[in-house]
Structures are given as C-alpha cells and as structure tokens.
XYZ file of C-alpha atoms in Angstrom:
581
model
C -25.136 -103.502 -23.714
C -27.069 -102.134 -26.798
C -30.500 -101.098 -26.306
C -33.034 -103.944 -26.369
C -36.278 -104.253 -28.066
C -38.582 -104.854 -25.254
C -37.818 -106.333 -21.884
C -37.900 -110.210 -22.682
C -38.846 -111.831 -19.454
C -39.236 -115.452 -18.635
C -41.768 -117.580 -20.736
C -44.251 -119.500 -18.758
C -46.578 -122.162 -19.684
C -49.614 -119.691 -18.983
C -48.647 -117.632 -21.845
C -48.296 -120.358 -24.141
C -51.708 -121.511 -23.313
C -53.144 -117.974 -23.764
C -51.397 -117.472 -27.162
C -52.923 -121.084 -28.325
C -56.481 -120.103 -27.106
C -56.147 -116.661 -28.591
C -55.092 -118.287 -31.985
C -57.998 -120.812 -31.719
C -60.741 -118.008 -31.172
C -59.361 -116.138 -34.055
C -59.677 -119.282 -36.048
C -63.227 -119.421 -34.888
C -64.067 -115.902 -35.836
C -62.550 -116.042 -39.398
C -64.505 -118.669 -41.105
C -62.459 -121.219 -43.540
C -62.923 -120.059 -47.149
C -60.873 -119.854 -50.392
C -59.316 -116.662 -52.251
C -60.307 -115.353 -55.652
C -58.220 -118.015 -57.301
C -59.712 -120.963 -55.294
C -56.710 -121.767 -53.117
C -57.026 -122.699 -49.823
C -55.772 -119.794 -47.587
C -52.926 -120.228 -45.599
C -54.693 -119.663 -42.555
C -57.260 -122.375 -42.956
C -54.543 -125.274 -44.054
C -54.150 -127.567 -41.229
C -50.361 -127.884 -40.428
C -48.891 -131.059 -41.732
C -48.734 -133.746 -39.527
C -45.241 -134.680 -40.304
C -44.037 -131.164 -39.586
C -42.420 -131.035 -36.239
C -39.594 -128.601 -34.289
C -36.328 -129.197 -35.626
C -33.301 -129.355 -33.158
C -32.323 -125.941 -33.709
C -33.727 -122.714 -34.926
C -32.492 -119.610 -36.331
C -33.827 -117.518 -33.291
C -32.711 -120.071 -30.412
C -36.508 -120.135 -29.894
C -36.265 -116.605 -28.205
C -39.643 -114.844 -27.326
C -41.706 -113.153 -30.100
C -44.648 -110.959 -30.290
C -48.092 -112.574 -30.096
C -50.436 -109.840 -31.359
C -52.996 -111.207 -33.781
C -53.836 -109.471 -37.124
C -57.186 -107.463 -37.113
C -60.095 -109.305 -38.374
C -60.800 -106.361 -40.704
C -59.675 -106.612 -44.199
C -56.202 -105.169 -44.853
C -57.186 -103.449 -47.912
C -56.630 -99.879 -47.306
C -58.632 -96.953 -48.354
C -57.042 -94.065 -50.128
C -57.192 -91.954 -46.812
C -55.987 -94.653 -44.522
C -52.893 -94.061 -42.943
C -50.937 -95.016 -39.863
C -53.130 -93.564 -36.847
C -52.739 -93.416 -33.130
C -51.699 -96.606 -31.485
C -51.512 -98.403 -34.552
C -54.732 -100.017 -34.641
C -57.281 -101.049 -37.557
C -56.018 -101.420 -41.304
C -53.002 -99.669 -40.267
C -51.720 -102.906 -39.127
C -51.434 -103.850 -42.753
C -48.862 -100.911 -43.448
C -44.976 -101.949 -43.612
C -42.459 -99.372 -43.427
C -41.193 -98.571 -46.869
C -37.489 -99.605 -46.537
C -38.604 -102.852 -44.841
C -41.049 -103.707 -47.216
C -38.316 -103.071 -49.979
C -35.938 -105.657 -48.351
C -38.605 -108.052 -48.006
C -39.446 -107.999 -51.957
C -35.919 -107.834 -53.051
C -35.248 -110.918 -50.925
C -37.987 -112.408 -52.705
C -36.385 -111.488 -56.118
C -33.029 -112.722 -55.296
C -34.349 -116.133 -54.128
C -36.329 -116.448 -57.249
C -32.995 -116.416 -59.071
C -30.743 -118.645 -56.833
C -33.386 -121.125 -55.571
C -36.531 -120.767 -57.601
C -37.783 -124.255 -56.307
C -38.375 -122.583 -53.007
C -41.148 -120.484 -54.230
C -40.449 -118.024 -51.130
C -43.272 -115.341 -50.808
C -42.251 -111.812 -49.349
C -45.191 -111.994 -47.309
C -43.760 -114.981 -45.273
C -40.517 -112.697 -44.481
C -43.257 -109.905 -43.454
C -45.003 -112.334 -41.341
C -41.907 -113.510 -39.603
C -40.489 -109.703 -39.345
C -43.857 -108.520 -37.733
C -43.790 -111.312 -35.076
C -40.035 -110.975 -34.374
C -39.758 -107.592 -34.180
C -42.536 -105.571 -35.265
C -41.152 -104.777 -38.566
C -37.899 -103.473 -37.409
C -39.577 -101.463 -34.332
C -42.170 -100.152 -36.867
C -39.421 -99.123 -39.518
C -36.807 -97.434 -37.334
C -34.273 -98.030 -39.970
C -31.638 -95.544 -41.790
C -31.872 -95.293 -45.434
C -29.325 -98.201 -45.927
C -31.550 -100.546 -43.855
C -29.432 -100.655 -40.763
C -31.925 -100.344 -37.461
C -31.062 -97.004 -35.806
C -30.560 -98.899 -32.354
C -29.617 -102.760 -32.375
C -32.542 -104.940 -31.658
C -31.420 -107.582 -29.199
C -33.315 -110.498 -27.414
C -32.531 -111.745 -23.877
C -29.432 -113.550 -23.259
C -30.016 -117.287 -23.390
C -28.698 -118.483 -20.244
C -30.972 -121.100 -19.593
C -32.965 -119.088 -16.937
C -36.551 -119.420 -18.377
C -34.791 -119.616 -22.313
C -32.696 -121.962 -24.153
C -29.037 -122.181 -22.813
C -26.835 -121.150 -25.644
C -23.351 -119.926 -24.404
C -21.591 -117.311 -26.265
C -20.394 -118.362 -29.895
C -19.404 -115.036 -31.444
C -17.174 -113.488 -28.525
C -20.060 -110.869 -28.480
C -19.180 -109.598 -31.999
C -23.109 -109.487 -32.833
C -24.929 -109.087 -29.396
C -22.233 -107.346 -27.432
C -22.416 -110.419 -24.868
C -19.295 -112.628 -24.556
C -21.098 -115.043 -21.977
C -24.225 -115.885 -23.753
C -25.809 -115.568 -27.074
C -28.489 -113.393 -28.049
C -31.085 -113.086 -31.108
C -29.931 -110.013 -33.010
C -31.607 -107.675 -35.514
C -35.058 -107.637 -37.180
C -35.356 -111.077 -38.013
C -33.815 -112.086 -34.555
C -30.995 -114.475 -35.675
C -28.756 -115.985 -33.033
C -25.030 -115.242 -33.669
C -24.431 -119.010 -34.274
C -26.745 -119.239 -36.897
C -25.982 -115.783 -38.546
C -22.268 -117.161 -38.774
C -23.504 -119.227 -41.735
C -26.629 -117.884 -42.739
C -25.820 -114.125 -43.092
C -25.862 -112.564 -46.232
C -25.257 -109.296 -47.808
C -28.684 -107.946 -49.098
C -27.749 -104.611 -49.972
C -24.206 -104.949 -51.631
C -22.001 -103.047 -49.172
C -19.751 -105.832 -48.751
C -20.665 -106.344 -45.281
C -23.275 -109.105 -43.404
C -25.005 -107.126 -40.850
C -27.757 -108.741 -38.732
C -28.892 -105.548 -37.851
C -29.414 -104.489 -41.353
C -33.053 -105.345 -42.842
C -31.696 -106.072 -46.292
C -28.893 -108.652 -45.095
C -31.421 -109.998 -42.489
C -34.250 -110.394 -44.731
C -31.972 -112.225 -47.522
C -30.546 -114.430 -44.883
C -34.051 -115.387 -43.538
C -35.022 -116.349 -47.091
C -32.058 -118.502 -47.513
C -32.653 -120.105 -44.124
C -36.293 -120.876 -45.043
C -35.289 -122.363 -48.148
C -32.676 -124.766 -47.157
C -33.211 -128.550 -47.252
C -34.872 -128.041 -50.876
C -37.930 -127.063 -49.117
C -40.888 -125.819 -51.398
C -42.704 -123.260 -49.651
C -45.595 -123.779 -51.902
C -46.082 -127.165 -50.331
C -47.914 -126.864 -46.947
C -45.656 -129.658 -45.221
C -42.467 -127.939 -46.173
C -43.814 -124.337 -45.342
C -44.511 -125.721 -41.835
C -41.121 -127.223 -41.627
C -39.451 -123.834 -42.429
C -41.589 -121.919 -40.173
C -40.766 -124.383 -37.337
C -37.293 -124.294 -37.964
C -37.269 -120.648 -37.100
C -38.797 -121.123 -33.774
C -39.785 -124.441 -32.282
C -43.280 -123.479 -31.347
C -46.824 -124.570 -32.666
C -48.261 -121.486 -31.487
C -45.328 -119.698 -33.412
C -46.304 -121.513 -36.417
C -50.134 -120.763 -36.090
C -49.512 -117.162 -35.571
C -46.987 -116.704 -38.620
C -49.578 -118.475 -40.783
C -52.133 -116.082 -39.707
C -49.959 -112.908 -40.478
C -48.810 -114.593 -43.889
C -52.628 -114.877 -44.918
C -53.282 -111.332 -43.719
C -50.253 -109.966 -45.755
C -51.410 -111.969 -48.750
C -54.814 -110.180 -48.564
C -53.180 -106.902 -49.175
C -50.641 -104.282 -47.581
C -49.540 -101.049 -48.294
C -46.180 -99.083 -47.797
C -46.153 -96.579 -44.889
C -43.195 -94.142 -44.294
C -40.170 -95.343 -42.355
C -40.700 -95.052 -38.460
C -44.361 -94.709 -38.697
C -45.266 -98.482 -38.570
C -47.469 -100.052 -35.786
C -45.669 -101.726 -32.715
C -46.966 -104.964 -31.262
C -48.095 -104.962 -27.500
C -47.903 -108.327 -26.363
C -45.354 -110.891 -25.996
C -44.845 -114.719 -25.525
C -42.725 -114.243 -22.379
C -45.558 -112.119 -20.894
C -43.639 -108.863 -21.451
C -45.182 -105.850 -22.974
C -44.792 -104.388 -26.191
C -41.594 -101.864 -26.402
C -41.637 -98.451 -27.708
C -38.968 -97.848 -30.405
C -35.694 -95.802 -29.974
C -36.243 -93.168 -27.492
C -36.885 -89.780 -28.553
C -36.174 -86.273 -27.752
C -38.173 -85.568 -24.394
C -41.319 -83.973 -25.119
C -41.687 -85.640 -28.476
C -43.249 -88.726 -29.236
C -42.815 -91.298 -32.419
C -45.806 -92.289 -34.259
C -47.220 -95.622 -32.991
C -45.663 -94.993 -29.547
C -47.491 -94.410 -25.994
C -47.239 -90.800 -25.151
C -45.308 -89.994 -22.128
C -47.308 -90.374 -18.714
C -49.304 -93.323 -20.238
C -49.667 -96.441 -17.881
C -48.719 -98.723 -20.928
C -45.922 -100.925 -19.541
C -42.686 -100.645 -21.591
C -39.094 -101.525 -21.310
C -38.487 -98.764 -18.819
C -41.735 -98.358 -16.787
C -43.188 -100.711 -14.417
C -46.567 -102.635 -15.026
C -49.353 -101.173 -13.337
C -51.095 -102.967 -10.524
C -54.052 -105.193 -11.057
C -57.493 -103.468 -11.586
C -59.186 -102.320 -8.197
C -56.195 -103.525 -6.363
C -54.946 -99.819 -5.443
C -51.240 -99.099 -4.764
C -49.436 -101.981 -3.916
C -47.781 -101.971 -0.243
C -44.236 -102.883 -0.288
C -43.521 -106.064 1.599
C -40.671 -106.278 3.873
C -37.829 -108.542 3.002
C -38.044 -111.747 4.301
C -34.068 -112.463 4.885
C -32.130 -109.668 6.478
C -29.910 -107.603 3.850
C -26.931 -108.779 5.854
C -27.556 -112.390 5.602
C -25.963 -113.653 2.362
C -28.377 -115.526 0.046
C -27.919 -119.154 -0.908
C -26.269 -119.355 -4.237
C -28.949 -120.964 -6.714
C -27.771 -124.380 -7.872
C -27.577 -125.086 -11.534
C -27.966 -128.535 -13.225
C -25.399 -129.230 -15.972
C -26.919 -129.403 -19.452
C -26.051 -132.325 -21.809
C -23.967 -129.875 -23.806
C -21.703 -129.206 -20.474
C -20.992 -133.034 -20.095
C -19.615 -133.309 -23.616
C -15.636 -134.014 -23.546
C -15.073 -134.870 -26.934
C -16.495 -135.980 -30.287
C -15.913 -139.319 -32.268
C -16.469 -140.590 -35.382
C -19.596 -142.795 -35.581
C -18.448 -144.893 -38.487
C -18.337 -142.466 -41.403
C -17.284 -144.412 -44.528
C -15.045 -143.191 -47.217
C -16.245 -139.999 -48.700
C -15.697 -139.496 -52.412
C -18.007 -138.038 -55.008
C -17.753 -137.162 -58.628
C -17.977 -133.254 -59.586
C -21.608 -132.213 -59.655
C -22.862 -135.234 -57.634
C -24.243 -136.000 -54.506
C -22.141 -137.974 -51.918
C -23.560 -141.384 -51.215
C -22.246 -141.571 -47.669
C -23.079 -139.109 -44.861
C -20.754 -137.946 -41.863
C -21.769 -139.177 -38.511
C -20.278 -137.794 -35.139
C -20.943 -138.952 -31.607
C -20.645 -136.735 -28.617
C -19.095 -138.308 -25.561
C -18.432 -137.839 -22.201
C -14.937 -138.311 -20.755
C -16.064 -141.628 -19.664
C -17.145 -142.310 -23.420
C -20.778 -142.322 -22.527
C -23.017 -141.001 -25.239
C -24.444 -137.685 -24.877
C -27.916 -136.835 -26.439
C -29.665 -133.588 -27.328
C -26.169 -131.778 -28.150
C -26.084 -129.338 -30.938
C -23.261 -130.260 -33.459
C -22.052 -127.889 -36.184
C -20.812 -129.092 -39.468
C -18.810 -126.691 -41.359
C -17.209 -127.052 -44.778
C -13.903 -125.398 -44.494
C -11.457 -124.297 -47.367
C -11.495 -123.151 -50.744
C -14.308 -125.452 -52.370
C -17.626 -124.915 -53.928
C -18.760 -128.096 -52.304
C -21.986 -127.515 -50.102
C -24.543 -129.586 -48.066
C -27.792 -130.351 -49.774
C -29.661 -127.125 -50.081
C -26.561 -124.751 -50.862
C -25.012 -124.001 -47.522
C -21.609 -124.470 -46.196
C -22.629 -124.803 -42.500
C -25.283 -127.321 -40.965
C -26.367 -127.646 -37.279
C -27.770 -131.070 -35.838
C -28.664 -132.252 -32.565
C -27.548 -135.697 -31.613
C -29.997 -138.555 -31.077
C -30.776 -140.593 -28.234
C -27.274 -142.737 -29.134
C -25.331 -139.394 -28.918
C -24.972 -139.364 -32.947
C -25.562 -136.232 -35.266
C -25.847 -137.383 -38.854
C -24.793 -134.295 -41.193
C -26.973 -133.553 -44.562
C -25.693 -135.149 -47.600
C -22.824 -133.291 -49.029
C -23.182 -132.410 -52.822
C -20.007 -132.042 -54.713
C -19.026 -128.697 -56.539
C -16.929 -128.377 -59.836
C -13.591 -127.806 -57.908
C -11.695 -131.070 -57.511
C -9.660 -132.422 -54.622
C -9.514 -133.029 -51.093
C -12.048 -130.917 -48.743
C -12.583 -130.927 -45.153
C -15.596 -131.148 -42.967
C -15.108 -129.869 -39.291
C -17.535 -130.943 -36.571
C -17.819 -128.966 -33.569
C -20.168 -128.792 -30.470
C -22.064 -125.535 -30.220
C -21.889 -123.969 -26.931
C -19.060 -125.836 -25.580
C -15.031 -125.599 -26.200
C -13.876 -129.136 -27.191
C -11.575 -129.810 -30.054
C -13.279 -130.159 -33.444
C -13.365 -133.317 -35.424
C -11.978 -133.281 -39.034
C -13.361 -135.353 -41.871
C -11.740 -135.706 -45.345
C -13.719 -135.900 -48.383
C -12.632 -136.041 -51.919
C -14.350 -134.665 -55.303
C -13.129 -136.282 -58.437
C -13.332 -134.890 -61.953
C -16.290 -135.776 -63.843
C -15.555 -139.086 -65.723
C -16.904 -141.449 -68.568
C -16.618 -145.186 -68.673
C -18.052 -145.421 -72.455
C -18.069 -143.778 -75.693
C -20.092 -144.302 -78.593
C -20.653 -142.613 -82.165
C -23.986 -141.136 -82.530
C -24.302 -142.128 -86.315
C -22.819 -144.739 -88.441
C -22.158 -142.657 -91.656
C -18.888 -143.428 -93.416
C -15.971 -140.980 -92.638
C -14.502 -140.319 -96.056
C -12.923 -137.446 -97.977
C -11.006 -136.699 -101.139
C -7.276 -135.421 -101.005
C -7.374 -131.656 -100.134
C -11.000 -131.822 -99.258
C -13.438 -131.597 -96.368
C -15.033 -134.431 -94.754
C -18.682 -134.096 -95.284
C -19.761 -135.472 -91.877
C -18.724 -134.189 -88.433
C -17.873 -136.768 -85.713
C -20.378 -136.958 -82.763
C -20.098 -139.267 -79.799
C -21.934 -139.961 -76.762
C -20.458 -140.289 -73.272
C -21.955 -142.532 -70.382
C -20.999 -143.410 -66.690
C -22.531 -146.795 -65.404
C -25.158 -146.476 -68.466
C -26.054 -143.144 -67.377
C -25.431 -139.781 -69.236
C -21.756 -138.318 -68.597
C -22.110 -134.556 -68.665
C -19.240 -132.010 -68.405
C -16.816 -134.658 -68.997
C -13.161 -133.335 -70.072
C -12.204 -135.038 -73.457
C -9.272 -134.877 -75.901
C -9.297 -135.848 -79.849
C -6.238 -136.606 -81.584
C -5.457 -138.027 -85.041
C -2.929 -140.600 -84.225
C -0.185 -142.034 -85.944
C -1.338 -145.800 -85.431
C -3.510 -148.136 -83.260
C -0.025 -148.709 -81.382
C 1.498 -145.072 -81.431
C -1.055 -142.682 -79.835
C 1.164 -139.606 -80.889
C -0.228 -137.003 -82.959
C 0.227 -137.821 -86.903
C 2.033 -135.392 -88.897
C 0.018 -136.152 -92.216
C -3.315 -137.097 -93.500
C -6.756 -135.669 -91.871
C -6.497 -132.687 -89.671
C -8.717 -129.967 -87.725
C -8.070 -126.183 -88.175
C -7.553 -123.698 -85.101
C -9.113 -120.341 -84.877
C -6.389 -118.915 -87.176
C -7.119 -121.807 -89.858
C -3.672 -123.410 -88.857
C -3.662 -127.070 -89.070
C -4.097 -129.006 -85.789
C -4.105 -132.583 -84.965
C -4.858 -132.738 -81.454
C -7.927 -130.881 -79.660
C -7.849 -130.372 -75.906
C -10.302 -128.828 -73.378
C -13.473 -130.627 -74.891
C -16.358 -131.200 -72.728
C -19.574 -133.254 -73.081
C -22.829 -131.208 -73.065
C -25.657 -131.721 -70.698
C -26.803 -134.647 -72.741
C -23.360 -136.164 -72.743
C -22.719 -135.525 -76.459
C -19.557 -134.194 -77.932
C -19.564 -132.942 -81.463
C -15.885 -132.440 -83.023
C -15.120 -129.731 -85.401
C -15.057 -130.065 -89.197
C -12.292 -132.567 -90.450
C -9.954 -131.731 -93.579
C -7.585 -133.784 -95.561
C -4.336 -133.105 -97.262
C -3.047 -134.567 -100.341
C -2.090 -137.970 -98.435
C -4.474 -140.852 -99.211
C -5.016 -143.925 -96.975
C -6.972 -145.005 -93.902
C -6.310 -142.791 -90.680
C -7.506 -143.109 -87.057
C -9.125 -140.658 -84.662
C -8.787 -141.345 -80.871
C -11.172 -139.740 -78.532
C -10.441 -140.041 -74.859
C -11.937 -139.094 -71.303
C -11.448 -138.462 -67.932
C -12.568 -141.883 -66.571
C -10.792 -143.923 -69.119
C -13.388 -144.023 -71.749
C -11.666 -144.497 -75.243
C -13.162 -144.433 -78.898
C -10.839 -145.005 -82.022
C -12.619 -143.836 -85.556
C -11.476 -144.665 -88.800
C -11.072 -142.035 -91.435
C -10.468 -142.759 -95.332
C -8.855 -140.463 -97.745
C -9.246 -141.467 -101.419
C -9.296 -140.136 -104.821
C -12.669 -140.114 -106.394
C -13.441 -143.212 -108.740
C -13.755 -142.388 -112.624
C -15.918 -144.377 -114.946
C -14.226 -145.951 -118.046
C -15.567 -145.054 -121.509
C -18.978 -146.689 -122.525
C -17.953 -149.916 -124.681
C -21.544 -149.896 -126.233
C -21.087 -146.967 -128.725
C -21.760 -147.992 -132.306
C -19.280 -147.544 -134.979
C -19.566 -144.831 -137.522
C -21.257 -146.015 -140.761
C-alpha cells in the first residue's frame, strides 16, 4: 500500500471534546473585531443555525489535523522564513506550487461559477487541515505529490464504513475506500468531482492542481454563494460533517485572509495533532542522515508514523504485560453489526413523475428512489448515487453530472433538480447504492427543443415598397411561451404563395443571401435573449400586388405578415393655372 500521511488512528469522543475546547480557547483569546474594510471576520462569525452536516462528505469524514493557527499576525517581516519545527509566523507560509494551485483554482471558478465567490484562502484552509499543504509542499513541478497521501481505510472500525468503489484504482485498496491526495477526496466523490487543473489530460487526486480545482467545484455546487455565511458553513460541513472541523477551517481561513507568503516547495510547516489522537507525520522519508525542513530530526521522541509514542511523563519505562490469553488459544472472532447499506436488496422508484423539460429549463419534477430490503422494508441512511449517463449536457442544479443523497427515514432519496442542456432527446439518470453491489435503477428523461406558442410584431408600420425597390422597414417579431420570453427558439421565415399554400413564392418580395442571390425561405433563425427576431432586409422585383410572409417557430407559433408592392402615386397637373393674357 502506498505511504500514508500519518497513521490515522481511531477517533475518540475525548479528542472531539479537546478540539472543541481548544477552538473555544482560541476564540476567547482573539477578541472579535472587524478588518480594515469594516467586514465581520470569518473567525468571529457565528455559524448559521440552518447549516448542518450533509449526509455525504468529500472526505468520508476522515480524520484531519487539529493544529490551531498562531495568535501572532501572519504578516511576515522581510527576514521571516521557515524555521525549525515550523512555528511562529512561518505558519503563514504556503509552498509555492500549492499556493499557485489554490490561486489558479479561484481564477477558474471566477470564470465558470462567478456567483460562488470562492476565495483561494478557503482552499488553503482546507488544504492545511486535510494534509498540511501536501506535506509541507512535497510535490513535483507538475503538482503531483512525491508520495501518495492516503487516509485510513474506511472499514467502520472507528471510522465511517465505505466499501471499495474504485477497485483500488485511486487508493490501492480493493476492500474499502480511503481518502486520497492533498485535499483528501474519497474515490466515490472523486469519480464525479475530479477535475484536470493542470491541463495534462488526467484527473489525479494526488495532483494539487487537479485536487484544488475539484475542491473548488465541490464547494461551489448547489448554487452556494460562499460570500454568505450560511452557504459557507454548508459548504465546509459538506467537506467533513463536524462542527469542530467547521470552526477550525474558519480559523485558518481568517488567518490566511490576514496575510500569507510563498515559501519554497518542501519547506512548509507540518501539523502535529490530529482529530483521531494520532501525532503529526513527517513528510516523505529522506535519505538516512538528512532531514527535511520542518521535520523532526532522527532520535527525537516526537511520535510519528513509524515511531512509538513515549510513555506518560514520570511513568518510566513501561513494563510489558503478559498476554491474558495463551498464544495457542484462538481468539474469538469479533462480531459485526450489519450496516443499513448491507441490508439493501434493491432500489425501487418512489413515485417519480414524467421527466420532461425544454432545453435550458429546469425540470419541474425530481427523481425519487427508495432503498428496500429483500422483504420490501425501507432502509434509511443509505447513500444513493444519481449519475447522468450518455452524451448530454443536462446536469443537476449546480452543474454536476453526479449527486449523492442519503435516504431519509422512509428509505427515500430525492435527487437534486435536473437542468436541461441544449442537446435535445432522451437522457438516462441511473441510481445506484454506494458501497453495495445491487442492480441500478434507470430513469428516463426527455429534453425538448426550445419552443414558442405566440409571435407578434414589435411595430405596426406599413410594409410597402415600389417595384424593384427595397422595403424601408425590417420585420421584427417577439416570441413568447406561456406569456414568458421565449429565447433561443428556432424559426423559419418564408415568402409563401398564398394563405392556403405555404410553398415558397417564385415572384414578389425576396431576401438576399450572402452572395446577393434571391432567397425566399430563411432557416436556422433563432430568437435572442429577449425573445426577439429581426429579419434581414426585404427587396421587391417588378411584380406588384399584396404578398404574404409567414414566420413559424418550434412549438407551433405562426405569424403571417402582409407585404405590399405598388408603384408610387403621381399627382395630376394643377387645374388652377391662369390662362395667358
């Protein structure tokens, strides 16, 4: 198995209490205040009462580092640099490649999801808590960690129970999942949240560029606005379902907002305390006789991944205790209680209505799935993954193609609302049970083309022209659907033979194509964002009379407009002229 970043042990209730007391102590020591712009600081903000831990998390609720930010301001002096043991203002230093990855992720999300308002300092705070900034910046030039960073196997023994979902592809474990990489994604989450942040054609959870961009998208889902405290709380809690985790990340977020600086890769400071009572880990092993900046020198009594913890102060050398059971006596196998997931036999539709939406619109109905035992009994607290399959640009609200939802007390999981893309036709949404191999349940949905049910001219000026001339006014119409603006609707304009004959006329008014040739049917037209469609200029041949222009749209809207071609009227000689004398 690949090297682990620290030996993550079982998480005890006492550790959670200690972390909570430590956070409270820091809160008391850092008086509330405002920053230079008068904004309430993130550290002083009270978590929104509506925010609660979600049913799933990016990390599988794996252990994390509980070190608190220093009380001293992070603003570095010109001579400040990384120091032995990683204390003081050096805590604000972020390894160059890691810092670059956070800032590039923020820039990318500013373009793709501007309403999210993701600050790179939030990624830095989570990266600090999850992996100590990729083991203090132990990354290669392309951002890939020198050694894989793995959490404990999530086997339910002191941790969540998440059976293997990736056949060991990411974590090397084909029995249980483990959190992977500097942002500690579990494989089942990475499968849909993974991104290619360094444009190398791969989505690698052990690459800080990929992991930071994925974390940004994960935090920006559900249309969350991270400039709002409630949404920020929800996003952080969705990463790890712990109030202590939320408080800790908020502390580091505010600390980095006050200032930070770049340090060389591999010289960042390393955390020393974990939420599972494990000690901080040293980075990738170095050549014997050498040390890496920020690590504990050989011979130190500080616990690490390959060193035992020292005895309690004053306790002396522990005396080995004889075994209570003779070596030859087989131990009693531990009993295991089946989890809710273990009892699921199949998935059933929970009354999902017909799923149809027009391109660009949200589906009004949502998918509901019920997890059941073989006897048909509902199973609560089971994670159901909904995946949009096939060649489609339809997504769930928030722009993702995968969503994981836990079943409620009735065994029902309701997927997020679907939003139709521009590709029309049938799509499939597949529901599966996370951590259990049972047949998936497919739901069919249909995306129809954008449509209009009404067309009207935007003006009432007469459309007239002299033979061989040019119409002074262009035809403009507005499309609506159920009274609302119908944007992006396909339309066709044809100069027809008569009201009863919709074939194109071979005489009378006409359009011109790009080469100036006569055209009496225009296709490929679309209404704009305001539902407006302005046709090109019209011209007339030498035929006079009244002619018809018919405009039709997807959805059946039709409008027929009259065009008149007539010679200009000439006035008769004045009858009032006086005879010559």
